[in-house]
Amino acid sequence: SEVMRLENVWKIYRVGDVETRALKGVSFSVCKGDLTAIMGPSGSGKSTLLNMLGLLDKPTSGRIIIEGRDVTGLSSNEIADIRNRKIGFVFQQFNLINRLTVLENIELPLIPRGIPRNIRVRRVIEALKMAGGDESWLPKKPNQLSGGQQQRVAIARAIVGEPEVILADEPTGNLDRSSARLVMDTFLRLNDAGLTIIIVTHDPEIANCTKKIVVLRDGVIKSIEEPRSEKCIL
Ligand code: ADP
Ligand code: ADP
């Protein structure tokens, strides 16, 4: 079943007199259980596509449909509400808050929902375990952990609110090989558990462990390819 789709989405950035056509009529469907890599050269529109799927920015034209509902015309508040309930984000730079503990970072998405503290803590621990982390990290600050451990904390934060979709922008771009593999292994387990995951990546080793590779070039989808799963070595 379909979770979200882009219909003929154009995104044109205007900076002064300069116009960049970052997406040129992209249509793209995300279905429940997908584990998809988005690849393509630098500047081909990958981050922009992810920003559209994540409702972080509005298309210049075209429609974004979430669970059958056109969200393109909704107010910023309504869009933020859908984003907070349906979408979890993972970034290349982890984007954890270093003055907060690991526990406080992971529970952030639960605070606006008014969930009592004891239940928040229980859900944080569940999410951290699902993300391949360890309870002993909870009182630490993120910068006391390795990069790979920080990314697993970030994944826990992304899943703690039980989103429909995880959107990850170069999640292994700052990690060494073995940490990258651990993070990808975490995504594979979460996908097995039913989570839908879209990963922007330059790394063929990561892409080969997904179920579908979407290749962007110059703002259009150039091809949709089968990963070479025999090359997935996790
Ligand atoms: P990728 O993620 O594949 O590297 P991006 O989506 O980041 O591609 O960028 C696509 C094109 O849009 C590039 O030419 C980039 O410079 C331009 N672009 C992206 N974001 C902005 C922005 N906020 N303002 C102006 N131009 C942008
Ligand atoms: P990525 O590694 O994800 O492709 P980029 O370096 O392309 O990262 O972009 C990082 C951020 O900067 C994105 O949020 C993108 O929208 C923004 N950006 C990219 N190109 C430009 C640009 N030419 N002008 C302004 N912002 C840009």
PDB file of C-alpha atoms and ligand atoms in Angstrom:
ATOM      1  CA  SER A   1       0.000   0.000   0.000  1.00  0.00           C
ATOM      2  CA  GLU A   2       1.117   3.547  -0.767  1.00  0.00           C
ATOM      3  CA  VAL A   3       2.429   5.728   2.034  1.00  0.00           C
ATOM      4  CA  MET A   4       3.200   8.864   0.015  1.00  0.00           C
ATOM      5  CA  ARG A   5       3.773  10.057  -3.522  1.00  0.00           C
ATOM      6  CA  LEU A   6       5.116  12.984  -5.450  1.00  0.00           C
ATOM      7  CA  GLU A   7       3.159  13.936  -8.572  1.00  0.00           C
ATOM      8  CA  ASN A   8       4.947  15.946 -11.252  1.00  0.00           C
ATOM      9  CA  VAL A   9       6.959  17.862  -8.663  1.00  0.00           C
ATOM     10  CA  TRP A  10       9.070  20.810  -9.774  1.00  0.00           C
ATOM     11  CA  LYS A  11      11.389  22.630  -7.415  1.00  0.00           C
ATOM     12  CA  ILE A  12      12.991  25.829  -8.627  1.00  0.00           C
ATOM     13  CA  TYR A  13      15.306  27.746  -6.299  1.00  0.00           C
ATOM     14  CA  ARG A  14      15.671  31.454  -6.946  1.00  0.00           C
ATOM     15  CA  VAL A  15      18.660  33.233  -5.444  1.00  0.00           C
ATOM     16  CA  GLY A  16      18.825  36.803  -6.757  1.00  0.00           C
ATOM     17  CA  ASP A  17      18.679  36.485 -10.538  1.00  0.00           C
ATOM     18  CA  VAL A  18      19.859  32.898 -10.552  1.00  0.00           C
ATOM     19  CA  GLU A  19      17.320  30.119 -11.020  1.00  0.00           C
ATOM     20  CA  THR A  20      18.151  26.488 -10.351  1.00  0.00           C
ATOM     21  CA  ARG A  21      15.716  23.851 -11.510  1.00  0.00           C
ATOM     22  CA  ALA A  22      16.521  21.198  -8.904  1.00  0.00           C
ATOM     23  CA  LEU A  23      13.560  18.892  -9.675  1.00  0.00           C
ATOM     24  CA  LYS A  24      11.932  18.858 -13.092  1.00  0.00           C
ATOM     25  CA  GLY A  25       8.623  17.032 -12.960  1.00  0.00           C
ATOM     26  CA  VAL A  26       9.431  14.136 -10.640  1.00  0.00           C
ATOM     27  CA  SER A  27       6.763  11.541  -9.885  1.00  0.00           C
ATOM     28  CA  PHE A  28       7.664   9.018  -7.233  1.00  0.00           C
ATOM     29  CA  SER A  29       5.742   6.642  -5.025  1.00  0.00           C
ATOM     30  CA  VAL A  30       6.735   5.281  -1.609  1.00  0.00           C
ATOM     31  CA  CYS A  31       5.018   2.061  -0.544  1.00  0.00           C
ATOM     32  CA  LYS A  32       4.839   0.423   2.860  1.00  0.00           C
ATOM     33  CA  GLY A  33       7.884  -1.792   3.405  1.00  0.00           C
ATOM     34  CA  ASP A  34      10.055  -0.060   0.802  1.00  0.00           C
ATOM     35  CA  LEU A  35      13.794   0.077   1.417  1.00  0.00           C
ATOM     36  CA  THR A  36      14.990   2.409  -1.310  1.00  0.00           C
ATOM     37  CA  ALA A  37      18.301   4.067  -2.156  1.00  0.00           C
ATOM     38  CA  ILE A  38      18.335   7.412  -3.964  1.00  0.00           C
ATOM     39  CA  MET A  39      21.578   7.860  -5.883  1.00  0.00           C
ATOM     40  CA  GLY A  40      22.951  10.283  -8.444  1.00  0.00           C
ATOM     41  CA  PRO A  41      25.756  12.803  -8.884  1.00  0.00           C
ATOM     42  CA  SER A  42      26.193  15.804  -6.607  1.00  0.00           C
ATOM     43  CA  GLY A  43      23.657  18.481  -7.547  1.00  0.00           C
ATOM     44  CA  SER A  44      21.240  16.033  -9.224  1.00  0.00           C
ATOM     45  CA  GLY A  45      18.455  16.864  -6.743  1.00  0.00           C
ATOM     46  CA  LYS A  46      18.681  14.062  -4.160  1.00  0.00           C
ATOM     47  CA  SER A  47      18.476  16.273  -1.062  1.00  0.00           C
ATOM     48  CA  THR A  48      15.730  18.326  -2.658  1.00  0.00           C
ATOM     49  CA  LEU A  49      13.733  15.166  -3.384  1.00  0.00           C
ATOM     50  CA  LEU A  50      14.189  14.041   0.222  1.00  0.00           C
ATOM     51  CA  ASN A  51      13.133  17.495   1.465  1.00  0.00           C
ATOM     52  CA  MET A  52       9.942  17.202  -0.621  1.00  0.00           C
ATOM     53  CA  LEU A  53       9.148  13.725   0.730  1.00  0.00           C
ATOM     54  CA  GLY A  54       9.890  14.989   4.248  1.00  0.00           C
ATOM     55  CA  LEU A  55       7.593  18.022   3.903  1.00  0.00           C
ATOM     56  CA  LEU A  56      10.553  20.221   4.840  1.00  0.00           C
ATOM     57  CA  ASP A  57      10.021  22.514   1.880  1.00  0.00           C
ATOM     58  CA  LYS A  58       7.181  23.167  -0.585  1.00  0.00           C
ATOM     59  CA  PRO A  59       7.370  22.267  -4.262  1.00  0.00           C
ATOM     60  CA  THR A  60       7.251  25.099  -6.791  1.00  0.00           C
ATOM     61  CA  SER A  61       4.535  23.100  -8.540  1.00  0.00           C
ATOM     62  CA  GLY A  62       3.102  19.599  -8.434  1.00  0.00           C
ATOM     63  CA  ARG A  63       1.489  17.670  -5.611  1.00  0.00           C
ATOM     64  CA  ILE A  64       2.567  15.730  -2.534  1.00  0.00           C
ATOM     65  CA  ILE A  65       0.072  13.050  -1.528  1.00  0.00           C
ATOM     66  CA  ILE A  66       0.276  11.406   1.901  1.00  0.00           C
ATOM     67  CA  GLU A  67      -1.959   8.399   2.520  1.00  0.00           C
ATOM     68  CA  GLY A  68      -4.222   9.530  -0.300  1.00  0.00           C
ATOM     69  CA  ARG A  69      -4.480  13.136   0.882  1.00  0.00           C
ATOM     70  CA  ASP A  70      -3.044  16.092  -1.045  1.00  0.00           C
ATOM     71  CA  VAL A  71      -1.026  18.022   1.538  1.00  0.00           C
ATOM     72  CA  THR A  72       0.399  20.622  -0.856  1.00  0.00           C
ATOM     73  CA  GLY A  73      -2.130  23.316   0.038  1.00  0.00           C
ATOM     74  CA  LEU A  74      -2.185  22.811   3.800  1.00  0.00           C
ATOM     75  CA  SER A  75      -0.931  25.438   6.262  1.00  0.00           C
ATOM     76  CA  SER A  76       2.589  25.214   7.689  1.00  0.00           C
ATOM     77  CA  ASN A  77       1.165  24.137  11.052  1.00  0.00           C
ATOM     78  CA  GLU A  78      -0.862  21.323   9.526  1.00  0.00           C
ATOM     79  CA  ILE A  79       2.151  20.206   7.482  1.00  0.00           C
ATOM     80  CA  ALA A  80       4.407  20.275  10.558  1.00  0.00           C
ATOM     81  CA  ASP A  81       1.874  18.150  12.407  1.00  0.00           C
ATOM     82  CA  ILE A  82       1.805  15.525   9.628  1.00  0.00           C
ATOM     83  CA  ARG A  83       5.604  15.596   9.463  1.00  0.00           C
ATOM     84  CA  ASN A  84       5.965  15.061  13.217  1.00  0.00           C
ATOM     85  CA  ARG A  85       3.582  12.112  13.228  1.00  0.00           C
ATOM     86  CA  LYS A  86       4.553  10.347   9.993  1.00  0.00           C
ATOM     87  CA  ILE A  87       8.209  11.008   9.247  1.00  0.00           C
ATOM     88  CA  GLY A  88      11.508  10.335  11.002  1.00  0.00           C
ATOM     89  CA  PHE A  89      14.741  11.942   9.810  1.00  0.00           C
ATOM     90  CA  VAL A  90      18.342  10.746   9.930  1.00  0.00           C
ATOM     91  CA  PHE A  91      21.142  13.085   8.775  1.00  0.00           C
ATOM     92  CA  GLN A  92      24.789  12.765   7.760  1.00  0.00           C
ATOM     93  CA  GLN A  93      25.901  14.967  10.702  1.00  0.00           C
ATOM     94  CA  PHE A  94      23.630  13.122  13.211  1.00  0.00           C
ATOM     95  CA  ASN A  95      22.125  16.485  14.325  1.00  0.00           C
ATOM     96  CA  LEU A  96      22.101  15.465  17.989  1.00  0.00           C
ATOM     97  CA  ILE A  97      22.086  18.154  20.681  1.00  0.00           C
ATOM     98  CA  ASN A  98      25.352  17.924  22.603  1.00  0.00           C
ATOM     99  CA  ARG A  99      24.204  19.690  25.771  1.00  0.00           C
ATOM    100  CA  LEU A 100      21.417  17.098  26.204  1.00  0.00           C
ATOM    101  CA  THR A 101      21.947  13.469  27.224  1.00  0.00           C
ATOM    102  CA  VAL A 102      21.279  10.575  24.872  1.00  0.00           C
ATOM    103  CA  LEU A 103      18.012   9.928  26.738  1.00  0.00           C
ATOM    104  CA  GLU A 104      16.928  13.567  26.348  1.00  0.00           C
ATOM    105  CA  ASN A 105      17.840  13.581  22.646  1.00  0.00           C
ATOM    106  CA  ILE A 106      15.849  10.460  21.858  1.00  0.00           C
ATOM    107  CA  GLU A 107      12.757  11.511  23.825  1.00  0.00           C
ATOM    108  CA  LEU A 108      12.513  14.932  22.075  1.00  0.00           C
ATOM    109  CA  PRO A 109       9.875  13.837  19.516  1.00  0.00           C
ATOM    110  CA  LEU A 110       7.669  12.567  22.372  1.00  0.00           C
ATOM    111  CA  ILE A 111       7.650  15.796  24.406  1.00  0.00           C
ATOM    112  CA  PRO A 112       5.061  17.701  22.298  1.00  0.00           C
ATOM    113  CA  ARG A 113       2.746  14.692  22.544  1.00  0.00           C
ATOM    114  CA  GLY A 114       2.331  15.043  26.282  1.00  0.00           C
ATOM    115  CA  ILE A 115       3.409  11.473  27.006  1.00  0.00           C
ATOM    116  CA  PRO A 116       4.221  10.938  30.735  1.00  0.00           C
ATOM    117  CA  ARG A 117       7.887  10.656  31.634  1.00  0.00           C
ATOM    118  CA  ASN A 118       7.901   7.004  32.705  1.00  0.00           C
ATOM    119  CA  ILE A 119       6.330   5.963  29.386  1.00  0.00           C
ATOM    120  CA  ARG A 120       8.715   8.203  27.465  1.00  0.00           C
ATOM    121  CA  VAL A 121      11.687   6.537  29.131  1.00  0.00           C
ATOM    122  CA  ARG A 122      10.333   3.085  28.346  1.00  0.00           C
ATOM    123  CA  ARG A 123       9.842   4.001  24.696  1.00  0.00           C
ATOM    124  CA  VAL A 124      13.305   5.585  24.491  1.00  0.00           C
ATOM    125  CA  ILE A 125      14.876   2.354  25.743  1.00  0.00           C
ATOM    126  CA  GLU A 126      12.863   0.267  23.260  1.00  0.00           C
ATOM    127  CA  ALA A 127      13.833   2.569  20.378  1.00  0.00           C
ATOM    128  CA  LEU A 128      17.504   2.581  21.351  1.00  0.00           C
ATOM    129  CA  LYS A 129      17.575  -1.227  21.458  1.00  0.00           C
ATOM    130  CA  MET A 130      15.776  -1.449  18.087  1.00  0.00           C
ATOM    131  CA  ALA A 131      18.414   0.916  16.686  1.00  0.00           C
ATOM    132  CA  GLY A 132      21.228  -1.329  17.892  1.00  0.00           C
ATOM    133  CA  GLY A 133      22.219   0.858  20.829  1.00  0.00           C
ATOM    134  CA  ASP A 134      22.852   0.149  24.490  1.00  0.00           C
ATOM    135  CA  GLU A 135      21.024   1.352  27.593  1.00  0.00           C
ATOM    136  CA  SER A 136      24.353   2.348  29.150  1.00  0.00           C
ATOM    137  CA  TRP A 137      24.517   5.244  26.664  1.00  0.00           C
ATOM    138  CA  LEU A 138      21.393   6.963  28.074  1.00  0.00           C
ATOM    139  CA  PRO A 139      23.088   9.289  30.631  1.00  0.00           C
ATOM    140  CA  LYS A 140      25.990  10.163  28.305  1.00  0.00           C
ATOM    141  CA  LYS A 141      26.342  13.186  26.076  1.00  0.00           C
ATOM    142  CA  PRO A 142      26.391  12.414  22.330  1.00  0.00           C
ATOM    143  CA  ASN A 143      30.024  13.546  21.930  1.00  0.00           C
ATOM    144  CA  GLN A 144      31.112  10.859  24.406  1.00  0.00           C
ATOM    145  CA  LEU A 145      30.076   8.272  21.807  1.00  0.00           C
ATOM    146  CA  SER A 146      31.694   7.214  18.526  1.00  0.00           C
ATOM    147  CA  GLY A 147      30.233   8.401  15.220  1.00  0.00           C
ATOM    148  CA  GLY A 148      28.588   5.056  14.576  1.00  0.00           C
ATOM    149  CA  GLN A 149      27.075   5.036  18.068  1.00  0.00           C
ATOM    150  CA  GLN A 150      25.820   8.612  17.623  1.00  0.00           C
ATOM    151  CA  GLN A 151      24.133   7.626  14.376  1.00  0.00           C
ATOM    152  CA  ARG A 152      22.349   4.762  16.156  1.00  0.00           C
ATOM    153  CA  VAL A 153      21.148   7.289  18.756  1.00  0.00           C
ATOM    154  CA  ALA A 154      19.901   9.468  15.887  1.00  0.00           C
ATOM    155  CA  ILE A 155      18.078   6.465  14.413  1.00  0.00           C
ATOM    156  CA  ALA A 156      16.489   5.798  17.814  1.00  0.00           C
ATOM    157  CA  ARG A 157      15.286   9.423  17.882  1.00  0.00           C
ATOM    158  CA  ALA A 158      13.892   8.992  14.350  1.00  0.00           C
ATOM    159  CA  ILE A 159      11.886   5.864  15.238  1.00  0.00           C
ATOM    160  CA  VAL A 160      10.758   6.644  18.797  1.00  0.00           C
ATOM    161  CA  GLY A 161       7.604   8.417  17.575  1.00  0.00           C
ATOM    162  CA  GLU A 162       6.679   5.360  15.453  1.00  0.00           C
ATOM    163  CA  PRO A 163       6.708   7.143  12.085  1.00  0.00           C
ATOM    164  CA  GLU A 164       5.475   5.660   8.792  1.00  0.00           C
ATOM    165  CA  VAL A 165       8.701   6.472   6.970  1.00  0.00           C
ATOM    166  CA  ILE A 166      12.354   7.060   7.787  1.00  0.00           C
ATOM    167  CA  LEU A 167      14.169   9.486   5.469  1.00  0.00           C
ATOM    168  CA  ALA A 168      17.948   9.307   5.724  1.00  0.00           C
ATOM    169  CA  ASP A 169      20.283  11.776   3.944  1.00  0.00           C
ATOM    170  CA  GLU A 170      23.770  10.248   3.569  1.00  0.00           C
ATOM    171  CA  PRO A 171      23.460   8.507   6.954  1.00  0.00           C
ATOM    172  CA  THR A 172      26.805   6.740   6.554  1.00  0.00           C
ATOM    173  CA  GLY A 173      28.632   9.624   4.872  1.00  0.00           C
ATOM    174  CA  ASN A 174      30.607  10.464   8.020  1.00  0.00           C
ATOM    175  CA  LEU A 175      31.279   6.918   9.178  1.00  0.00           C
ATOM    176  CA  ASP A 176      34.078   4.428   8.675  1.00  0.00           C
ATOM    177  CA  ARG A 177      33.329   1.168   6.876  1.00  0.00           C
ATOM    178  CA  SER A 178      32.510  -0.945   9.907  1.00  0.00           C
ATOM    179  CA  SER A 179      30.267   1.725  11.481  1.00  0.00           C
ATOM    180  CA  ALA A 180      28.553   2.237   8.123  1.00  0.00           C
ATOM    181  CA  ARG A 181      27.823  -1.487   7.951  1.00  0.00           C
ATOM    182  CA  LEU A 182      26.410  -1.515  11.486  1.00  0.00           C
ATOM    183  CA  VAL A 183      24.129   1.401  10.632  1.00  0.00           C
ATOM    184  CA  MET A 184      22.973  -0.294   7.417  1.00  0.00           C
ATOM    185  CA  ASP A 185      22.421  -3.521   9.333  1.00  0.00           C
ATOM    186  CA  THR A 186      20.201  -1.529  11.717  1.00  0.00           C
ATOM    187  CA  PHE A 187      18.168  -0.196   8.772  1.00  0.00           C
ATOM    188  CA  LEU A 188      17.767  -3.738   7.403  1.00  0.00           C
ATOM    189  CA  ARG A 189      16.429  -4.991  10.740  1.00  0.00           C
ATOM    190  CA  LEU A 190      14.032  -2.053  11.068  1.00  0.00           C
ATOM    191  CA  ASN A 191      12.818  -2.667   7.514  1.00  0.00           C
ATOM    192  CA  ASP A 192      12.288  -6.363   8.354  1.00  0.00           C
ATOM    193  CA  ALA A 193      10.189  -5.165  11.285  1.00  0.00           C
ATOM    194  CA  GLY A 194       7.975  -3.263   8.815  1.00  0.00           C
ATOM    195  CA  LEU A 195       9.466   0.229   8.675  1.00  0.00           C
ATOM    196  CA  THR A 196       9.615   2.028   5.321  1.00  0.00           C
ATOM    197  CA  ILE A 197      13.056   3.547   4.695  1.00  0.00           C
ATOM    198  CA  ILE A 198      14.429   5.878   2.008  1.00  0.00           C
ATOM    199  CA  ILE A 199      18.190   6.479   1.988  1.00  0.00           C
ATOM    200  CA  VAL A 200      20.083   9.065  -0.050  1.00  0.00           C
ATOM    201  CA  THR A 201      23.565   7.650  -0.528  1.00  0.00           C
ATOM    202  CA  HIS A 202      26.673   7.822  -2.689  1.00  0.00           C
ATOM    203  CA  ASP A 203      27.853   4.476  -1.382  1.00  0.00           C
ATOM    204  CA  PRO A 204      27.231   1.514  -3.727  1.00  0.00           C
ATOM    205  CA  GLU A 205      27.811  -0.885  -0.835  1.00  0.00           C
ATOM    206  CA  ILE A 206      24.860   0.662   1.015  1.00  0.00           C
ATOM    207  CA  ALA A 207      22.690   0.840  -2.117  1.00  0.00           C
ATOM    208  CA  ASN A 208      23.328  -2.831  -2.892  1.00  0.00           C
ATOM    209  CA  CYS A 209      21.721  -3.784   0.431  1.00  0.00           C
ATOM    210  CA  THR A 210      18.426  -2.008  -0.384  1.00  0.00           C
ATOM    211  CA  LYS A 211      15.453  -3.329  -2.405  1.00  0.00           C
ATOM    212  CA  LYS A 212      15.355  -0.582  -5.069  1.00  0.00           C
ATOM    213  CA  ILE A 213      17.755   2.059  -6.388  1.00  0.00           C
ATOM    214  CA  VAL A 214      16.341   5.292  -7.814  1.00  0.00           C
ATOM    215  CA  VAL A 215      18.921   7.179  -9.885  1.00  0.00           C
ATOM    216  CA  LEU A 216      18.514  10.942 -10.270  1.00  0.00           C
ATOM    217  CA  ARG A 217      20.251  13.080 -12.845  1.00  0.00           C
ATOM    218  CA  ASP A 218      19.730  16.786 -13.490  1.00  0.00           C
ATOM    219  CA  GLY A 219      16.473  16.856 -11.548  1.00  0.00           C
ATOM    220  CA  VAL A 220      14.788  13.896 -13.215  1.00  0.00           C
ATOM    221  CA  ILE A 221      14.579  10.199 -12.357  1.00  0.00           C
ATOM    222  CA  LYS A 222      16.936   8.598 -14.833  1.00  0.00           C
ATOM    223  CA  SER A 223      16.335   4.972 -13.889  1.00  0.00           C
ATOM    224  CA  ILE A 224      15.038   2.622 -11.222  1.00  0.00           C
ATOM    225  CA  GLU A 225      17.380  -0.301 -10.764  1.00  0.00           C
ATOM    226  CA  GLU A 226      17.570  -3.640  -9.006  1.00  0.00           C
ATOM    227  CA  PRO A 227      20.277  -3.671  -6.352  1.00  0.00           C
ATOM    228  CA  ARG A 228      23.014  -6.265  -6.714  1.00  0.00           C
ATOM    229  CA  SER A 229      22.090  -8.066  -3.536  1.00  0.00           C
ATOM    230  CA  GLU A 230      24.912 -10.589  -3.988  1.00  0.00           C
ATOM    231  CA  LYS A 231      27.183  -7.612  -3.258  1.00  0.00           C
ATOM    232  CA  CYS A 232      25.479  -6.826   0.041  1.00  0.00           C
ATOM    233  CA  ILE A 233      28.103  -7.853   2.564  1.00  0.00           C
ATOM    234  CA  LEU A 234      26.907  -6.985   6.041  1.00  0.00           C
TER     235      LEU A 234
HETATM  236  P1  ADP B   1      22.115  16.686  -4.378  1.00  0.00           P
HETATM  237  O1  ADP B   1      21.512  16.359  -3.056  1.00  0.00           O
HETATM  238  O2  ADP B   1      21.892  15.627  -5.420  1.00  0.00           O
HETATM  239  O3  ADP B   1      23.556  17.072  -4.300  1.00  0.00           O
HETATM  240  P2  ADP B   1      20.549  19.097  -4.191  1.00  0.00           P
HETATM  241  O4  ADP B   1      19.116  18.707  -4.124  1.00  0.00           O
HETATM  242  O5  ADP B   1      21.244  19.467  -2.920  1.00  0.00           O
HETATM  243  O6  ADP B   1      21.336  17.961  -4.956  1.00  0.00           O
HETATM  244  O7  ADP B   1      20.707  20.318  -5.195  1.00  0.00           O
HETATM  245  C1  ADP B   1      20.152  20.311  -6.501  1.00  0.00           C
HETATM  246  C2  ADP B   1      20.449  21.658  -7.141  1.00  0.00           C
HETATM  247  O8  ADP B   1      19.723  22.666  -6.454  1.00  0.00           O
HETATM  248  C3  ADP B   1      21.907  22.056  -7.033  1.00  0.00           C
HETATM  249  O9  ADP B   1      22.222  22.791  -8.203  1.00  0.00           O
HETATM  250  C4  ADP B   1      21.938  22.955  -5.806  1.00  0.00           C
HETATM  251  O10 ADP B   1      23.000  23.889  -5.857  1.00  0.00           O
HETATM  252  C5  ADP B   1      20.594  23.632  -5.878  1.00  0.00           C
HETATM  253  N1  ADP B   1      20.060  23.971  -4.549  1.00  0.00           N
HETATM  254  C6  ADP B   1      19.751  23.092  -3.561  1.00  0.00           C
HETATM  255  N2  ADP B   1      19.263  23.732  -2.489  1.00  0.00           N
HETATM  256  C7  ADP B   1      19.258  25.039  -2.802  1.00  0.00           C
HETATM  257  C8  ADP B   1      18.840  26.219  -2.103  1.00  0.00           C
HETATM  258  N3  ADP B   1      18.352  26.165  -0.866  1.00  0.00           N
HETATM  259  N4  ADP B   1      18.984  27.398  -2.741  1.00  0.00           N
HETATM  260  C9  ADP B   1      19.465  27.471  -3.997  1.00  0.00           C
HETATM  261  N5  ADP B   1      19.862  26.399  -4.710  1.00  0.00           N
HETATM  262  C10 ADP B   1      19.751  25.190  -4.122  1.00  0.00           C
HETATM  263  P1  ADP B   2      24.098  16.937   0.165  1.00  0.00           P
HETATM  264  O1  ADP B   2      25.367  16.316   0.611  1.00  0.00           O
HETATM  265  O2  ADP B   2      22.913  16.497   0.961  1.00  0.00           O
HETATM  266  O3  ADP B   2      23.853  16.895  -1.308  1.00  0.00           O
HETATM  267  P2  ADP B   2      24.390  19.769  -0.247  1.00  0.00           P
HETATM  268  O4  ADP B   2      25.743  20.261   0.063  1.00  0.00           O
HETATM  269  O5  ADP B   2      23.934  19.579  -1.646  1.00  0.00           O
HETATM  270  O6  ADP B   2      24.234  18.447   0.612  1.00  0.00           O
HETATM  271  O7  ADP B   2      23.308  20.692   0.467  1.00  0.00           O
HETATM  272  C1  ADP B   2      23.299  20.896   1.846  1.00  0.00           C
HETATM  273  C2  ADP B   2      22.209  21.912   2.164  1.00  0.00           C
HETATM  274  O8  ADP B   2      22.479  23.156   1.490  1.00  0.00           O
HETATM  275  C3  ADP B   2      20.839  21.482   1.662  1.00  0.00           C
HETATM  276  O9  ADP B   2      19.854  21.824   2.632  1.00  0.00           O
HETATM  277  C4  ADP B   2      20.610  22.242   0.387  1.00  0.00           C
HETATM  278  O10 ADP B   2      19.235  22.528   0.178  1.00  0.00           O
HETATM  279  C5  ADP B   2      21.413  23.517   0.626  1.00  0.00           C
HETATM  280  N1  ADP B   2      21.998  23.987  -0.644  1.00  0.00           N
HETATM  281  C6  ADP B   2      22.577  23.239  -1.592  1.00  0.00           C
HETATM  282  N2  ADP B   2      22.967  23.984  -2.634  1.00  0.00           N
HETATM  283  C7  ADP B   2      22.655  25.263  -2.303  1.00  0.00           C
HETATM  284  C8  ADP B   2      22.807  26.519  -2.961  1.00  0.00           C
HETATM  285  N3  ADP B   2      23.352  26.632  -4.183  1.00  0.00           N
HETATM  286  N4  ADP B   2      22.369  27.619  -2.325  1.00  0.00           N
HETATM  287  C9  ADP B   2      21.799  27.538  -1.126  1.00  0.00           C
HETATM  288  N5  ADP B   2      21.621  26.379  -0.450  1.00  0.00           N
HETATM  289  C10 ADP B   2      22.034  25.260  -1.038  1.00  0.00           C
END
